[in-house]
Amino acid sequence: MAEKVIIIGSGPAGLTAAIYLARASLNPLCIEGFISGGVAGGQLMITTEIENFPGFPEAISGPELMERMKNQAMKFGTRFVSEDVIECDLSKDPFLLRTASSTFQTETVIVATGATAKRLNLPSHEKFWNRGISACAVCDGGLPIFRNQVLAVVGGGDTAMEESLYLTHFASKVILIHRRDEFRASKAMQKKVLNNPKIKILYNTIIEDAIGDKSLSGLKIKNLKSGETKEIEVKGLFYAIGHKPNTDFLKGQIEIDDEGYIITKGRTMTSVEGVFACGDVQDKIYRQAVTAAGSGCMAGVDCERYLSGKNS
Ligand code: NDP
């Protein structure tokens, strides 16, 4: 028997879609992911405190927020499977989705598999992850441990510019570290960074390792032109070296752009009728929990309307 709707992914986008579809009595099945996107529940599962999700003035931890969303989706009848979708055939009617142990048939699909922030392979990455190292300045930059401290951002794209500028509101100084001598960011963003007296730029520089006791206190860096290595004192390091959307299982099935993001048409519709996408897997600009949840709501509503149009 084909499912009416399967949601792939269980971050804020997938779970919000699940809440809407379950309340619409569509009995959704959520294949919540296991390891391919990092962790079920998405990037918030590795975020400590969330201070900017509306409704939580005292802040909430990422895992707790995701647990609440999952409970809300379950309360209305969403069923969960803890596996990754590894392959799909969207040319079939109903669509076919395969996991390691089963094949599912479904009339509609909502893809909410997110994007994984790229990380530097520093020897001490694990030790300082969430103890000074983060991949999202907008999510974590305002936390008390980073206030009035010297913070570093690595990268040379628009995200690195945006995150550096954002951090100047909290930091005493921001050090932007880039491996080349020119940025790939838009000229407008570069100009803002270059004109900001709180931002110091280290060009042609790579980070060799992070240092510190219990939390990050510095970086070992190397100038690629001179070969000189030295240590600098920073209390935070923010990766801004790009994201990888989790769309490998969709290759050849659906329109994706050069970077792997799903192309949505107008709202949450994709190039395949009956397949919808929401959250970071189709958003390279905002990437916030609240925008992901908002687009999950849109995908749920679009899917419900599609199904009622099809069946009437
Ligand atoms: P990008 O891919 O544009 O930039 C990634 C940056 O990280 C590059 O400068 C790259 O260096 C550097 N980098 C990659 N890997 C490493 C590594 N291993 N070590 C050191 N540095 C590394 O990603 P963004 O997230 O910045 O942007 C993605 C897309 O989103 C872009 O299209 C961007 O325009 C868009 N965006 C738009 C915004 C806006 O309009 N406000 C805001 C944020 C993003 P190198 O240059 O040497 O390759």
mmCIF file of C-alpha atoms and ligand atoms in Angstrom:
data_model
loop_
_atom_site.group_PDB
_atom_site.id
_atom_site.type_symbol
_atom_site.label_atom_id
_atom_site.label_comp_id
_atom_site.label_asym_id
_atom_site.label_seq_id
_atom_site.Cartn_x
_atom_site.Cartn_y
_atom_site.Cartn_z
ATOM 1 C CA MET A 1 0.000 0.000 0.000
ATOM 2 C CA ALA A 2 1.379 3.383 -0.965
ATOM 3 C CA GLU A 3 1.718 6.056 1.710
ATOM 4 C CA LYS A 4 -0.042 9.351 1.095
ATOM 5 C CA VAL A 5 3.052 11.347 2.044
ATOM 6 C CA ILE A 6 6.564 10.604 3.179
ATOM 7 C CA ILE A 7 8.708 13.313 4.717
ATOM 8 C CA ILE A 8 12.452 12.772 4.431
ATOM 9 C CA GLY A 9 14.348 14.520 7.223
ATOM 10 C CA SER A 10 13.517 15.501 10.783
ATOM 11 C CA GLY A 11 14.946 18.971 11.323
ATOM 12 C CA PRO A 12 12.659 21.974 11.904
ATOM 13 C CA ALA A 13 11.480 21.911 8.255
ATOM 14 C CA GLY A 14 10.568 18.216 8.161
ATOM 15 C CA LEU A 15 8.927 18.194 11.578
ATOM 16 C CA THR A 16 6.875 21.324 10.905
ATOM 17 C CA ALA A 17 5.643 19.768 7.657
ATOM 18 C CA ALA A 18 4.814 16.634 9.685
ATOM 19 C CA ILE A 19 2.799 18.621 12.243
ATOM 20 C CA TYR A 20 0.725 20.274 9.494
ATOM 21 C CA LEU A 21 0.169 17.066 7.526
ATOM 22 C CA ALA A 22 -0.662 15.017 10.617
ATOM 23 C CA ARG A 23 -3.193 17.625 11.746
ATOM 24 C CA ALA A 24 -4.682 17.436 8.238
ATOM 25 C CA SER A 25 -5.260 13.684 8.873
ATOM 26 C CA LEU A 26 -2.827 12.595 6.143
ATOM 27 C CA ASN A 27 -1.067 10.127 8.463
ATOM 28 C CA PRO A 28 2.468 11.117 7.383
ATOM 29 C CA LEU A 29 5.494 8.855 7.642
ATOM 30 C CA CYS A 30 8.768 10.609 8.460
ATOM 31 C CA ILE A 31 11.993 8.869 7.475
ATOM 32 C CA GLU A 32 13.972 10.837 9.985
ATOM 33 C CA GLY A 33 17.525 10.059 8.932
ATOM 34 C CA PHE A 34 20.183 8.135 10.733
ATOM 35 C CA ILE A 35 23.732 9.143 9.838
ATOM 36 C CA SER A 36 23.878 10.609 6.333
ATOM 37 C CA GLY A 37 22.945 14.162 7.388
ATOM 38 C CA GLY A 38 25.144 14.007 10.486
ATOM 39 C CA VAL A 39 22.405 13.240 13.026
ATOM 40 C CA ALA A 40 18.615 12.781 13.024
ATOM 41 C CA GLY A 41 17.017 16.068 14.016
ATOM 42 C CA GLY A 42 19.378 18.073 11.861
ATOM 43 C CA GLN A 43 21.910 20.719 12.692
ATOM 44 C CA LEU A 44 20.053 21.904 15.793
ATOM 45 C CA MET A 45 20.974 18.618 17.475
ATOM 46 C CA ILE A 46 24.551 19.891 17.566
ATOM 47 C CA THR A 47 23.662 23.437 18.596
ATOM 48 C CA THR A 48 23.891 24.328 22.263
ATOM 49 C CA GLU A 49 21.671 27.309 23.074
ATOM 50 C CA ILE A 50 19.122 28.848 20.724
ATOM 51 C CA GLU A 51 18.296 32.399 21.701
ATOM 52 C CA ASN A 52 16.553 33.541 18.522
ATOM 53 C CA PHE A 53 13.723 31.043 18.061
ATOM 54 C CA PRO A 54 10.559 33.051 18.804
ATOM 55 C CA GLY A 55 8.718 31.976 21.927
ATOM 56 C CA PHE A 56 11.767 31.044 24.006
ATOM 57 C CA PRO A 57 12.977 34.268 25.648
ATOM 58 C CA GLU A 58 15.132 32.289 28.098
ATOM 59 C CA ALA A 59 16.738 30.330 25.234
ATOM 60 C CA ILE A 60 16.332 26.615 24.578
ATOM 61 C CA SER A 61 18.875 23.951 23.717
ATOM 62 C CA GLY A 62 18.849 22.621 20.154
ATOM 63 C CA PRO A 63 18.134 18.995 21.165
ATOM 64 C CA GLU A 64 15.283 20.086 23.464
ATOM 65 C CA LEU A 65 13.665 22.181 20.737
ATOM 66 C CA MET A 66 13.855 19.238 18.328
ATOM 67 C CA GLU A 67 12.441 16.836 20.931
ATOM 68 C CA ARG A 68 9.478 19.166 21.465
ATOM 69 C CA MET A 69 8.864 19.420 17.723
ATOM 70 C CA LYS A 70 9.070 15.651 17.349
ATOM 71 C CA ASN A 71 6.658 15.086 20.256
ATOM 72 C CA GLN A 72 4.238 17.559 18.674
ATOM 73 C CA ALA A 73 4.435 15.715 15.333
ATOM 74 C CA MET A 74 3.920 12.331 17.089
ATOM 75 C CA LYS A 75 1.002 13.655 19.144
ATOM 76 C CA PHE A 76 -0.961 14.220 15.928
ATOM 77 C CA GLY A 77 -0.061 10.814 14.497
ATOM 78 C CA THR A 78 3.211 11.126 12.565
ATOM 79 C CA ARG A 79 5.035 7.795 12.340
ATOM 80 C CA PHE A 80 8.848 7.690 12.319
ATOM 81 C CA VAL A 81 11.424 5.401 10.727
ATOM 82 C CA SER A 82 15.039 5.866 11.893
ATOM 83 C CA GLU A 83 16.839 5.227 8.629
ATOM 84 C CA ASP A 84 18.377 7.153 5.724
ATOM 85 C CA VAL A 85 16.822 7.186 2.282
ATOM 86 C CA ILE A 86 19.684 5.940 0.148
ATOM 87 C CA GLU A 87 18.004 5.788 -3.256
ATOM 88 C CA CYS A 88 14.772 6.863 -4.897
ATOM 89 C CA ASP A 89 12.845 6.530 -8.146
ATOM 90 C CA LEU A 90 10.676 9.561 -8.734
ATOM 91 C CA SER A 91 9.740 8.530 -12.262
ATOM 92 C CA LYS A 92 7.400 5.840 -10.868
ATOM 93 C CA ASP A 93 3.811 6.421 -9.745
ATOM 94 C CA PRO A 94 3.699 5.958 -6.786
ATOM 95 C CA PHE A 95 7.253 7.130 -6.052
ATOM 96 C CA LEU A 96 9.747 4.608 -4.641
ATOM 97 C CA LEU A 97 12.068 5.377 -1.733
ATOM 98 C CA ARG A 98 14.651 2.879 -0.542
ATOM 99 C CA THR A 99 16.346 2.658 2.830
ATOM 100 C CA ALA A 100 18.898 0.045 3.902
ATOM 101 C CA SER A 101 16.129 -2.333 5.024
ATOM 102 C CA SER A 102 12.926 -1.424 3.121
ATOM 103 C CA THR A 103 11.337 0.036 0.018
ATOM 104 C CA PHE A 104 8.495 2.516 0.467
ATOM 105 C CA GLN A 105 5.847 3.606 -2.017
ATOM 106 C CA THR A 106 4.299 7.017 -1.683
ATOM 107 C CA GLU A 107 2.017 9.424 -3.557
ATOM 108 C CA THR A 108 3.955 12.508 -2.468
ATOM 109 C CA VAL A 109 7.354 13.301 -0.966
ATOM 110 C CA ILE A 110 8.588 16.207 1.101
ATOM 111 C CA VAL A 111 12.367 16.528 1.017
ATOM 112 C CA ALA A 112 13.691 18.209 4.160
ATOM 113 C CA THR A 113 17.150 16.669 4.411
ATOM 114 C CA GLY A 114 18.977 19.927 5.158
ATOM 115 C CA ALA A 115 22.557 20.886 4.432
ATOM 116 C CA THR A 116 25.652 20.041 6.373
ATOM 117 C CA ALA A 117 28.042 22.873 7.246
ATOM 118 C CA LYS A 118 31.518 22.038 6.050
ATOM 119 C CA ARG A 119 34.137 21.818 8.773
ATOM 120 C CA LEU A 120 37.881 22.116 8.815
ATOM 121 C CA ASN A 121 39.713 18.894 9.554
ATOM 122 C CA LEU A 122 41.610 20.331 12.501
ATOM 123 C CA PRO A 123 43.295 17.770 14.772
ATOM 124 C CA SER A 124 41.471 19.308 17.792
ATOM 125 C CA HIS A 125 38.131 19.943 16.095
ATOM 126 C CA GLU A 126 36.186 17.465 18.260
ATOM 127 C CA LYS A 127 37.683 18.779 21.495
ATOM 128 C CA PHE A 128 36.518 22.343 20.859
ATOM 129 C CA TRP A 129 33.302 21.776 18.897
ATOM 130 C CA ASN A 130 30.623 23.688 20.851
ATOM 131 C CA ARG A 131 33.389 24.793 23.236
ATOM 132 C CA GLY A 132 34.491 27.701 21.128
ATOM 133 C CA ILE A 133 34.115 26.306 17.622
ATOM 134 C CA SER A 134 30.816 26.745 15.804
ATOM 135 C CA ALA A 135 29.591 26.651 12.225
ATOM 136 C CA CYS A 136 26.948 29.351 12.637
ATOM 137 C CA ALA A 137 27.677 32.839 13.941
ATOM 138 C CA VAL A 138 24.047 33.916 13.701
ATOM 139 C CA CYS A 139 23.030 30.947 15.880
ATOM 140 C CA ASP A 140 25.835 31.058 18.451
ATOM 141 C CA GLY A 141 27.651 34.403 18.168
ATOM 142 C CA GLY A 142 25.555 36.149 20.816
ATOM 143 C CA LEU A 143 26.224 33.535 23.518
ATOM 144 C CA PRO A 144 27.846 34.852 26.714
ATOM 145 C CA ILE A 145 31.137 32.965 26.107
ATOM 146 C CA PHE A 146 31.721 35.016 22.951
ATOM 147 C CA ARG A 147 30.749 38.469 24.213
ATOM 148 C CA ASN A 148 33.530 41.091 24.226
ATOM 149 C CA GLN A 149 36.068 38.499 23.109
ATOM 150 C CA VAL A 150 38.361 38.254 20.103
ATOM 151 C CA LEU A 151 36.659 35.910 17.620
ATOM 152 C CA ALA A 152 37.834 34.393 14.337
ATOM 153 C CA VAL A 153 35.925 33.547 11.178
ATOM 154 C CA VAL A 154 37.373 31.355 8.431
ATOM 155 C CA GLY A 155 36.262 31.641 4.794
ATOM 156 C CA GLY A 156 36.117 34.142 1.953
ATOM 157 C CA GLY A 157 32.554 33.913 0.633
ATOM 158 C CA ASP A 158 29.402 35.886 1.430
ATOM 159 C CA THR A 159 28.753 33.798 4.538
ATOM 160 C CA ALA A 160 32.180 34.664 5.950
ATOM 161 C CA MET A 161 31.544 38.374 5.286
ATOM 162 C CA GLU A 162 28.072 38.239 6.800
ATOM 163 C CA GLU A 163 29.186 36.297 9.859
ATOM 164 C CA SER A 164 32.172 38.587 10.474
ATOM 165 C CA LEU A 165 29.943 41.657 10.303
ATOM 166 C CA TYR A 166 27.370 40.014 12.554
ATOM 167 C CA LEU A 167 29.998 39.117 15.148
ATOM 168 C CA THR A 168 31.232 42.720 15.394
ATOM 169 C CA HIS A 169 28.060 43.423 17.411
ATOM 170 C CA PHE A 170 29.317 41.159 20.214
ATOM 171 C CA ALA A 171 33.076 40.730 19.816
ATOM 172 C CA SER A 172 35.835 43.079 20.889
ATOM 173 C CA LYS A 173 37.536 42.254 17.581
ATOM 174 C CA VAL A 174 36.932 39.858 14.671
ATOM 175 C CA ILE A 175 39.794 38.218 12.800
ATOM 176 C CA LEU A 176 38.783 37.019 9.335
ATOM 177 C CA ILE A 177 41.085 34.281 8.095
ATOM 178 C CA HIS A 178 41.157 33.464 4.379
ATOM 179 C CA ARG A 179 43.383 31.050 2.497
ATOM 180 C CA ARG A 180 43.791 33.277 -0.592
ATOM 181 C CA ASP A 181 44.532 36.958 -1.182
ATOM 182 C CA GLU A 182 41.122 37.742 -2.648
ATOM 183 C CA PHE A 183 37.598 37.042 -1.511
ATOM 184 C CA ARG A 184 34.943 35.319 -3.596
ATOM 185 C CA ALA A 185 32.202 37.245 -1.749
ATOM 186 C CA SER A 186 30.168 39.912 -3.546
ATOM 187 C CA LYS A 187 31.862 43.304 -3.819
ATOM 188 C CA ALA A 188 29.163 44.963 -1.700
ATOM 189 C CA MET A 189 29.725 42.557 1.196
ATOM 190 C CA GLN A 190 33.511 42.838 0.877
ATOM 191 C CA LYS A 191 33.266 46.623 1.072
ATOM 192 C CA LYS A 192 31.337 46.474 4.337
ATOM 193 C CA VAL A 193 33.951 44.161 5.833
ATOM 194 C CA LEU A 194 36.913 46.179 4.584
ATOM 195 C CA ASN A 195 35.366 49.358 6.007
ATOM 196 C CA ASN A 196 34.647 47.885 9.412
ATOM 197 C CA PRO A 197 37.378 48.915 11.891
ATOM 198 C CA LYS A 198 36.579 45.967 14.180
ATOM 199 C CA ILE A 199 37.524 43.403 11.521
ATOM 200 C CA LYS A 200 41.141 42.446 10.896
ATOM 201 C CA ILE A 201 41.838 40.326 7.823
ATOM 202 C CA LEU A 202 44.547 37.690 7.540
ATOM 203 C CA TYR A 203 44.961 36.776 3.865
ATOM 204 C CA ASN A 204 46.870 33.742 2.552
ATOM 205 C CA THR A 205 46.447 32.140 5.930
ATOM 206 C CA ILE A 206 45.296 28.700 7.003
ATOM 207 C CA ILE A 207 44.431 27.348 10.424
ATOM 208 C CA GLU A 208 46.578 24.391 11.429
ATOM 209 C CA ASP A 209 44.948 23.646 14.767
ATOM 210 C CA ALA A 210 42.883 24.956 17.650
ATOM 211 C CA ILE A 211 44.384 25.277 21.111
ATOM 212 C CA GLY A 212 43.088 25.645 24.652
ATOM 213 C CA ASP A 213 42.386 23.835 27.881
ATOM 214 C CA LYS A 214 38.661 23.088 28.368
ATOM 215 C CA SER A 215 37.508 25.648 25.805
ATOM 216 C CA LEU A 216 39.120 27.328 22.831
ATOM 217 C CA SER A 217 41.708 29.966 23.654
ATOM 218 C CA GLY A 218 43.698 30.279 20.440
ATOM 219 C CA LEU A 219 44.618 29.105 16.972
ATOM 220 C CA LYS A 220 47.789 27.931 15.369
ATOM 221 C CA ILE A 221 47.918 29.619 11.959
ATOM 222 C CA LYS A 222 50.250 29.545 8.975
ATOM 223 C CA ASN A 223 50.914 32.191 6.339
ATOM 224 C CA LEU A 224 51.048 30.359 3.019
ATOM 225 C CA LYS A 225 53.211 33.028 1.349
ATOM 226 C CA SER A 226 55.922 33.355 3.991
ATOM 227 C CA GLY A 227 55.560 29.912 5.561
ATOM 228 C CA GLU A 228 55.536 31.581 8.996
ATOM 229 C CA THR A 229 53.468 29.853 11.688
ATOM 230 C CA LYS A 230 52.274 31.507 14.884
ATOM 231 C CA GLU A 231 49.623 31.344 17.575
ATOM 232 C CA ILE A 232 46.884 33.919 17.983
ATOM 233 C CA GLU A 233 44.515 34.344 20.925
ATOM 234 C CA VAL A 234 40.820 33.916 20.106
ATOM 235 C CA LYS A 235 37.888 32.666 22.176
ATOM 236 C CA GLY A 236 35.751 31.642 19.214
ATOM 237 C CA LEU A 237 36.207 30.173 15.747
ATOM 238 C CA PHE A 238 33.346 30.213 13.261
ATOM 239 C CA TYR A 239 33.530 28.048 10.153
ATOM 240 C CA ALA A 240 32.093 29.807 7.116
ATOM 241 C CA ILE A 241 33.522 27.595 4.396
ATOM 242 C CA GLY A 242 30.284 26.587 2.738
ATOM 243 C CA HIS A 243 27.545 24.009 3.144
ATOM 244 C CA LYS A 244 26.837 20.739 1.398
ATOM 245 C CA PRO A 245 23.146 20.087 0.788
ATOM 246 C CA ASN A 246 22.135 16.509 1.562
ATOM 247 C CA THR A 247 20.870 15.567 -1.899
ATOM 248 C CA ASP A 248 23.156 12.720 -2.994
ATOM 249 C CA PHE A 249 20.239 10.260 -3.020
ATOM 250 C CA LEU A 250 18.330 12.522 -5.441
ATOM 251 C CA LYS A 251 20.950 12.842 -8.179
ATOM 252 C CA GLY A 252 19.378 12.480 -11.629
ATOM 253 C CA GLN A 253 15.855 12.407 -10.180
ATOM 254 C CA ILE A 254 15.080 16.064 -9.634
ATOM 255 C CA GLU A 255 16.418 19.480 -10.668
ATOM 256 C CA ILE A 256 19.278 20.561 -8.424
ATOM 257 C CA ASP A 257 21.674 23.472 -8.974
ATOM 258 C CA ASP A 258 25.462 23.360 -9.440
ATOM 259 C CA GLU A 259 26.020 23.337 -5.680
ATOM 260 C CA GLY A 260 23.511 20.510 -5.105
ATOM 261 C CA TYR A 261 20.589 22.582 -3.738
ATOM 262 C CA ILE A 262 17.091 21.579 -4.849
ATOM 263 C CA ILE A 263 15.539 24.163 -7.156
ATOM 264 C CA THR A 264 12.066 25.081 -5.947
ATOM 265 C CA LYS A 265 9.619 26.784 -8.238
ATOM 266 C CA GLY A 266 7.827 29.699 -6.655
ATOM 267 C CA ARG A 267 6.791 28.029 -3.425
ATOM 268 C CA THR A 268 7.969 24.569 -2.386
ATOM 269 C CA MET A 269 7.233 22.712 -5.623
ATOM 270 C CA THR A 270 10.181 20.973 -7.293
ATOM 271 C CA SER A 271 10.698 19.882 -10.906
ATOM 272 C CA VAL A 272 8.756 16.675 -10.141
ATOM 273 C CA GLU A 273 5.022 17.039 -9.535
ATOM 274 C CA GLY A 274 4.146 15.701 -6.093
ATOM 275 C CA VAL A 275 7.645 16.260 -4.695
ATOM 276 C CA PHE A 276 8.129 19.269 -2.415
ATOM 277 C CA ALA A 277 11.270 20.645 -0.770
ATOM 278 C CA CYS A 278 11.708 22.807 2.303
ATOM 279 C CA GLY A 279 14.399 24.011 4.705
ATOM 280 C CA ASP A 280 18.121 24.248 4.100
ATOM 281 C CA VAL A 281 18.135 21.672 1.303
ATOM 282 C CA GLN A 282 16.669 24.410 -0.921
ATOM 283 C CA ASP A 283 17.791 27.563 0.941
ATOM 284 C CA LYS A 284 21.342 28.856 0.769
ATOM 285 C CA ILE A 285 20.568 32.333 2.041
ATOM 286 C CA TYR A 286 18.771 32.288 5.410
ATOM 287 C CA ARG A 287 19.485 28.847 6.915
ATOM 288 C CA GLN A 288 17.753 29.594 10.205
ATOM 289 C CA ALA A 289 15.641 27.246 12.325
ATOM 290 C CA VAL A 290 12.705 29.604 12.080
ATOM 291 C CA THR A 291 12.904 29.989 8.287
ATOM 292 C CA ALA A 292 13.263 26.214 7.922
ATOM 293 C CA ALA A 293 10.173 25.717 10.103
ATOM 294 C CA GLY A 294 8.312 28.334 8.042
ATOM 295 C CA SER A 295 9.133 26.631 4.765
ATOM 296 C CA GLY A 296 8.187 23.260 6.311
ATOM 297 C CA CYS A 297 4.743 24.716 6.993
ATOM 298 C CA MET A 298 4.553 25.904 3.357
ATOM 299 C CA ALA A 299 5.523 22.449 2.051
ATOM 300 C CA GLY A 300 2.894 20.804 4.279
ATOM 301 C CA VAL A 301 0.187 23.138 3.012
ATOM 302 C CA ASP A 302 1.307 22.813 -0.642
ATOM 303 C CA CYS A 303 1.342 19.019 -0.328
ATOM 304 C CA GLU A 304 -2.073 18.856 1.288
ATOM 305 C CA ARG A 305 -3.571 21.062 -1.451
ATOM 306 C CA TYR A 306 -1.887 18.957 -4.134
ATOM 307 C CA LEU A 307 -3.341 15.751 -2.688
ATOM 308 C CA SER A 308 -6.844 17.163 -2.301
ATOM 309 C CA GLY A 309 -6.699 18.524 -5.902
ATOM 310 C CA LYS A 310 -5.536 15.124 -7.168
ATOM 311 C CA ASN A 311 -8.207 13.189 -5.319
ATOM 312 C CA SER A 312 -11.169 15.442 -6.120
HETATM 313 P P1 NDP B 1 31.176 29.792 -0.716
HETATM 314 O O1 NDP B 1 31.329 28.455 -1.308
HETATM 315 O O2 NDP B 1 30.775 30.933 -1.572
HETATM 316 O O3 NDP B 1 32.544 30.219 -0.007
HETATM 317 C C1 NDP B 1 33.238 29.320 0.800
HETATM 318 C C2 NDP B 1 34.527 29.989 1.214
HETATM 319 O O4 NDP B 1 35.205 29.129 2.100
HETATM 320 C C3 NDP B 1 35.477 30.278 0.041
HETATM 321 O O5 NDP B 1 36.051 31.544 0.173
HETATM 322 C C4 NDP B 1 36.520 29.183 0.152
HETATM 323 O O6 NDP B 1 37.818 29.595 -0.225
HETATM 324 C C5 NDP B 1 36.542 28.905 1.642
HETATM 325 N N1 NDP B 1 36.896 27.518 1.913
HETATM 326 C C6 NDP B 1 36.296 26.396 1.440
HETATM 327 N N2 NDP B 1 36.904 25.292 1.928
HETATM 328 C C7 NDP B 1 37.908 25.748 2.723
HETATM 329 C C8 NDP B 1 38.897 25.106 3.496
HETATM 330 N N3 NDP B 1 38.972 23.780 3.570
HETATM 331 N N4 NDP B 1 39.778 25.869 4.158
HETATM 332 C C9 NDP B 1 39.719 27.214 4.109
HETATM 333 N N5 NDP B 1 38.805 27.900 3.399
HETATM 334 C C10 NDP B 1 37.917 27.163 2.705
HETATM 335 O O7 NDP B 1 30.142 29.570 0.517
HETATM 336 P P2 NDP B 1 29.227 30.616 1.261
HETATM 337 O O8 NDP B 1 28.577 29.851 2.356
HETATM 338 O O9 NDP B 1 29.986 31.819 1.619
HETATM 339 O O10 NDP B 1 28.127 31.010 0.188
HETATM 340 C C11 NDP B 1 27.325 29.993 -0.456
HETATM 341 C C12 NDP B 1 26.325 30.672 -1.381
HETATM 342 O O11 NDP B 1 25.360 31.394 -0.605
HETATM 343 C C13 NDP B 1 26.961 31.690 -2.312
HETATM 344 O O12 NDP B 1 26.289 31.639 -3.534
HETATM 345 C C14 NDP B 1 26.705 32.997 -1.616
HETATM 346 O O13 NDP B 1 26.675 34.105 -2.510
HETATM 347 C C15 NDP B 1 25.335 32.757 -0.984
HETATM 348 N N6 NDP B 1 25.137 33.610 0.198
HETATM 349 C C16 NDP B 1 24.527 34.803 0.020
HETATM 350 C C17 NDP B 1 24.335 35.653 1.076
HETATM 351 C C18 NDP B 1 23.639 36.942 0.847
HETATM 352 O O14 NDP B 1 23.290 37.235 -0.287
HETATM 353 N N7 NDP B 1 23.426 37.729 1.856
HETATM 354 C C19 NDP B 1 24.797 35.322 2.436
HETATM 355 C C20 NDP B 1 25.463 34.062 2.509
HETATM 356 C C21 NDP B 1 25.621 33.248 1.420
HETATM 357 P P3 NDP B 1 38.206 29.894 -1.755
HETATM 358 O O15 NDP B 1 37.565 31.204 -2.080
HETATM 359 O O16 NDP B 1 39.689 29.941 -1.727
HETATM 360 O O17 NDP B 1 37.655 28.750 -2.554
#
